[in-house]
Coordinates of C-alpha atoms in Angstrom, one line a residue:
M1 CA 48.7 -150.7 112.4
S2 CA 45.4 -152.1 111.4
S3 CA 43.4 -154.4 113.6
D4 CA 44.3 -157.2 111.2
G5 CA 48.0 -156.4 111.6
S6 CA 47.7 -156.4 115.4
N7 CA 45.9 -159.7 115.1
Q8 CA 48.9 -161.1 113.2
A9 CA 51.3 -159.6 115.8
S10 CA 49.4 -161.3 118.6
W11 CA 49.4 -164.6 116.7
L12 CA 53.2 -164.4 116.1
N13 CA 53.8 -163.7 119.8
K14 CA 51.3 -166.2 121.3
P15 CA 52.6 -168.5 124.1
L16 CA 53.4 -172.0 122.8
C17 CA 53.3 -175.4 124.4
R18 CA 56.4 -176.7 126.1
R19 CA 56.7 -179.8 124.0
Y20 CA 55.7 -180.9 120.5
I21 CA 56.0 -184.5 119.3
A22 CA 56.7 -183.4 115.8
S23 CA 57.4 -180.1 113.9
T24 CA 58.1 -179.0 110.4
F25 CA 60.2 -176.0 109.4
E26 CA 59.8 -174.5 105.9
V27 CA 60.9 -171.4 104.0
A28 CA 58.7 -169.2 101.8
S29 CA 60.2 -166.8 99.3
F30 CA 58.8 -163.4 98.4
K31 CA 59.7 -160.2 96.6
C32 CA 59.6 -156.7 98.1
G33 CA 60.4 -153.2 97.1
A34 CA 59.4 -150.7 94.4
A35 CA 59.8 -151.3 90.7
G36 CA 63.5 -151.3 89.8
A37 CA 64.6 -152.0 93.4
I38 CA 62.8 -155.4 94.0
R39 CA 64.7 -157.9 96.0
K40 CA 64.0 -161.5 97.0
R41 CA 63.6 -162.3 100.7
Q42 CA 62.6 -165.4 102.6
V43 CA 60.4 -166.1 105.7
E44 CA 60.9 -169.2 107.8
W45 CA 57.7 -170.7 109.1
A46 CA 56.9 -173.7 111.3
F47 CA 54.1 -175.9 112.6
G48 CA 54.1 -178.3 115.5
W49 CA 52.0 -181.3 116.5
L50 CA 50.8 -182.1 120.0
P51 CA 50.3 -185.6 121.3
D52 CA 46.6 -185.6 120.6
G53 CA 47.2 -184.7 116.9
E54 CA 46.4 -181.0 117.2
C55 CA 48.5 -179.0 114.7
E56 CA 49.6 -175.5 115.8
G57 CA 51.4 -172.7 114.0
L58 CA 54.7 -172.0 115.7
G59 CA 55.4 -168.8 113.9
A60 CA 57.0 -167.0 110.9
W61 CA 60.4 -165.3 111.0
L62 CA 62.1 -163.1 108.4
R63 CA 65.3 -164.9 107.3
T64 CA 68.3 -162.6 108.0
E65 CA 71.1 -165.1 108.0
P66 CA 72.8 -166.9 105.1
E67 CA 70.7 -169.4 103.2
R68 CA 70.4 -172.9 104.5
T69 CA 70.6 -171.9 108.2
Y70 CA 67.9 -171.1 110.6
G71 CA 68.6 -167.9 112.5
A72 CA 69.2 -167.5 116.1
A73 CA 66.2 -165.2 116.3
L74 CA 63.9 -168.1 115.4
V75 CA 65.4 -170.3 118.2
D76 CA 65.3 -167.4 120.7
D77 CA 61.7 -166.6 119.8
L78 CA 60.5 -170.2 120.3
K79 CA 62.3 -170.4 123.7
I80 CA 60.9 -167.1 124.9
R81 CA 57.4 -168.2 123.9
G82 CA 57.8 -171.4 126.0
V83 CA 59.1 -174.2 123.7
E84 CA 61.5 -176.5 125.5
R85 CA 61.5 -179.6 123.3
L86 CA 60.7 -180.7 119.8
L87 CA 60.8 -184.5 119.8
T88 CA 61.0 -184.8 116.0
V89 CA 61.9 -182.1 113.5
A90 CA 61.7 -182.0 109.7
G91 CA 62.4 -179.3 107.2
T92 CA 63.0 -178.6 103.6
A93 CA 66.7 -179.6 103.9
P94 CA 68.3 -181.6 106.8
G95 CA 70.9 -178.9 107.4
E96 CA 68.3 -176.2 107.9
V97 CA 66.5 -177.6 111.0
P98 CA 67.4 -175.9 114.3
E99 CA 69.2 -178.3 116.6
A100 CA 68.6 -176.3 119.7
F101 CA 65.6 -178.4 120.6
C102 CA 66.5 -181.8 119.3
G103 CA 68.2 -183.8 116.6
R104 CA 67.1 -183.7 112.9
T105 CA 64.6 -186.1 111.4
P106 CA 64.5 -186.9 107.7
R107 CA 61.1 -185.8 106.2
A108 CA 60.3 -189.3 105.1
S109 CA 60.3 -190.7 108.6
I110 CA 58.3 -188.0 110.4
D111 CA 54.9 -189.5 109.5
R112 CA 56.0 -192.9 110.9
L113 CA 57.3 -191.3 114.1
L114 CA 54.2 -189.2 114.6
A115 CA 52.0 -192.2 113.9
Q116 CA 53.8 -194.2 116.7
A117 CA 53.6 -191.3 119.1
L118 CA 49.9 -190.8 118.4
E119 CA 49.0 -194.4 118.2
A120 CA 47.3 -194.4 121.7
S121 CA 45.3 -191.3 120.9
D122 CA 43.2 -193.1 118.2
R123 CA 44.7 -191.1 115.3
H124 CA 42.4 -192.6 112.7
G125 CA 41.7 -190.2 109.9
L126 CA 44.0 -187.4 111.0
P127 CA 46.0 -186.1 108.0
S128 CA 49.8 -186.7 107.7
P129 CA 52.1 -183.9 108.9
N130 CA 53.9 -184.1 105.6
R131 CA 50.7 -183.7 103.6
I132 CA 49.6 -180.8 105.8
T133 CA 53.0 -179.1 105.4
E134 CA 52.9 -179.6 101.6
E135 CA 49.4 -178.2 101.4
I136 CA 50.2 -175.2 103.5
A137 CA 53.5 -174.5 101.6
G138 CA 51.7 -174.8 98.2
S139 CA 48.8 -172.6 99.3
L140 CA 51.2 -170.0 100.8
D141 CA 53.4 -170.0 97.6
R142 CA 50.3 -169.4 95.4
A143 CA 49.0 -166.6 97.7
I144 CA 52.4 -164.9 97.6
R145 CA 52.6 -165.2 93.8
R146 CA 49.1 -163.8 93.4
H147 CA 49.9 -160.8 95.7
G148 CA 53.1 -159.9 93.8
A149 CA 55.8 -157.7 95.3
F150 CA 55.3 -156.4 98.9
D151 CA 56.0 -152.8 99.9
D152 CA 58.3 -153.9 102.6
E153 CA 59.4 -156.9 104.7
A154 CA 56.9 -156.2 107.5
A155 CA 54.0 -156.2 105.1
A156 CA 55.2 -159.6 103.8
V157 CA 55.6 -161.1 107.2
D158 CA 52.1 -159.9 108.2
F159 CA 50.6 -161.3 105.0
I160 CA 52.3 -164.7 105.5
A161 CA 51.4 -164.8 109.2
S162 CA 47.8 -164.1 108.2
A163 CA 47.8 -167.0 105.7
L164 CA 49.4 -169.4 108.3
Q165 CA 46.8 -168.3 110.9
R166 CA 44.0 -169.1 108.5
A167 CA 45.6 -172.5 107.8
E168 CA 45.8 -173.2 111.5
R169 CA 42.1 -172.4 112.0
R170 CA 41.2 -174.6 109.0
L171 CA 43.2 -177.5 110.4
D172 CA 41.6 -177.1 113.8
R173 CA 38.1 -177.2 112.2
E174 CA 39.0 -180.3 110.2
R175 CA 40.5 -182.0 113.2
L176 CA 37.5 -181.3 115.3
A177 CA 35.2 -182.6 112.6
L178 CA 37.3 -185.8 112.3
T179 CA 37.6 -186.5 116.0
R180 CA 34.2 -185.3 117.2
H181 CA 32.8 -188.8 117.2
L182 CA 35.9 -190.7 118.2
P183 CA 36.2 -191.7 121.9
L184 CA 39.4 -190.6 123.4
A185 CA 41.4 -193.7 124.3
S186 CA 42.1 -194.0 128.0
S187 CA 45.7 -195.0 127.2
V188 CA 46.4 -191.4 126.0
R189 CA 46.8 -190.0 129.5
P190 CA 50.0 -192.0 130.3
M191 CA 51.5 -191.0 127.0
L192 CA 50.8 -187.3 127.6
L193 CA 52.5 -187.6 131.0
A194 CA 55.5 -189.4 129.5
L195 CA 56.4 -186.5 127.3

């Protein structure tokens, strides 16, 4: 495995926070196999938001179960990596979001819920989770189309994980640039403890 591949493996297995105030779960489609034997597959991917507005990639998982359901492997992986609770969850379709961590939230209301949760943290200027998710999904879909068919599923998951990791780093840089000059409200501490 290349050093880039091992970097993706470590990103896909990194420990996660116990609680996220918001999360989005999406699906990316790709083709794999040699000419004449190309098949369509899907990867589930997710991002979570911490109380201070930081956005973190939760992972990417090869979809192995029937469409419109999130696999047990996804839920097990999140639990093993430390996730105990997702306060709000949105996804491409309400029936797809894993209920192991919390109830479902329609995509339209996740921005409002996140804004309320982050209100005390002086969220001014931080981008909407829906906008972030749409941008990542669009960028990921374009990258997959440009790449074409993958040799195998592992190569596709590595490619997608690499794209998601780059998106996470870009979001971190943007967030730091936006919040560098904003004083952290003293009322944030009680909110963090309440979660």
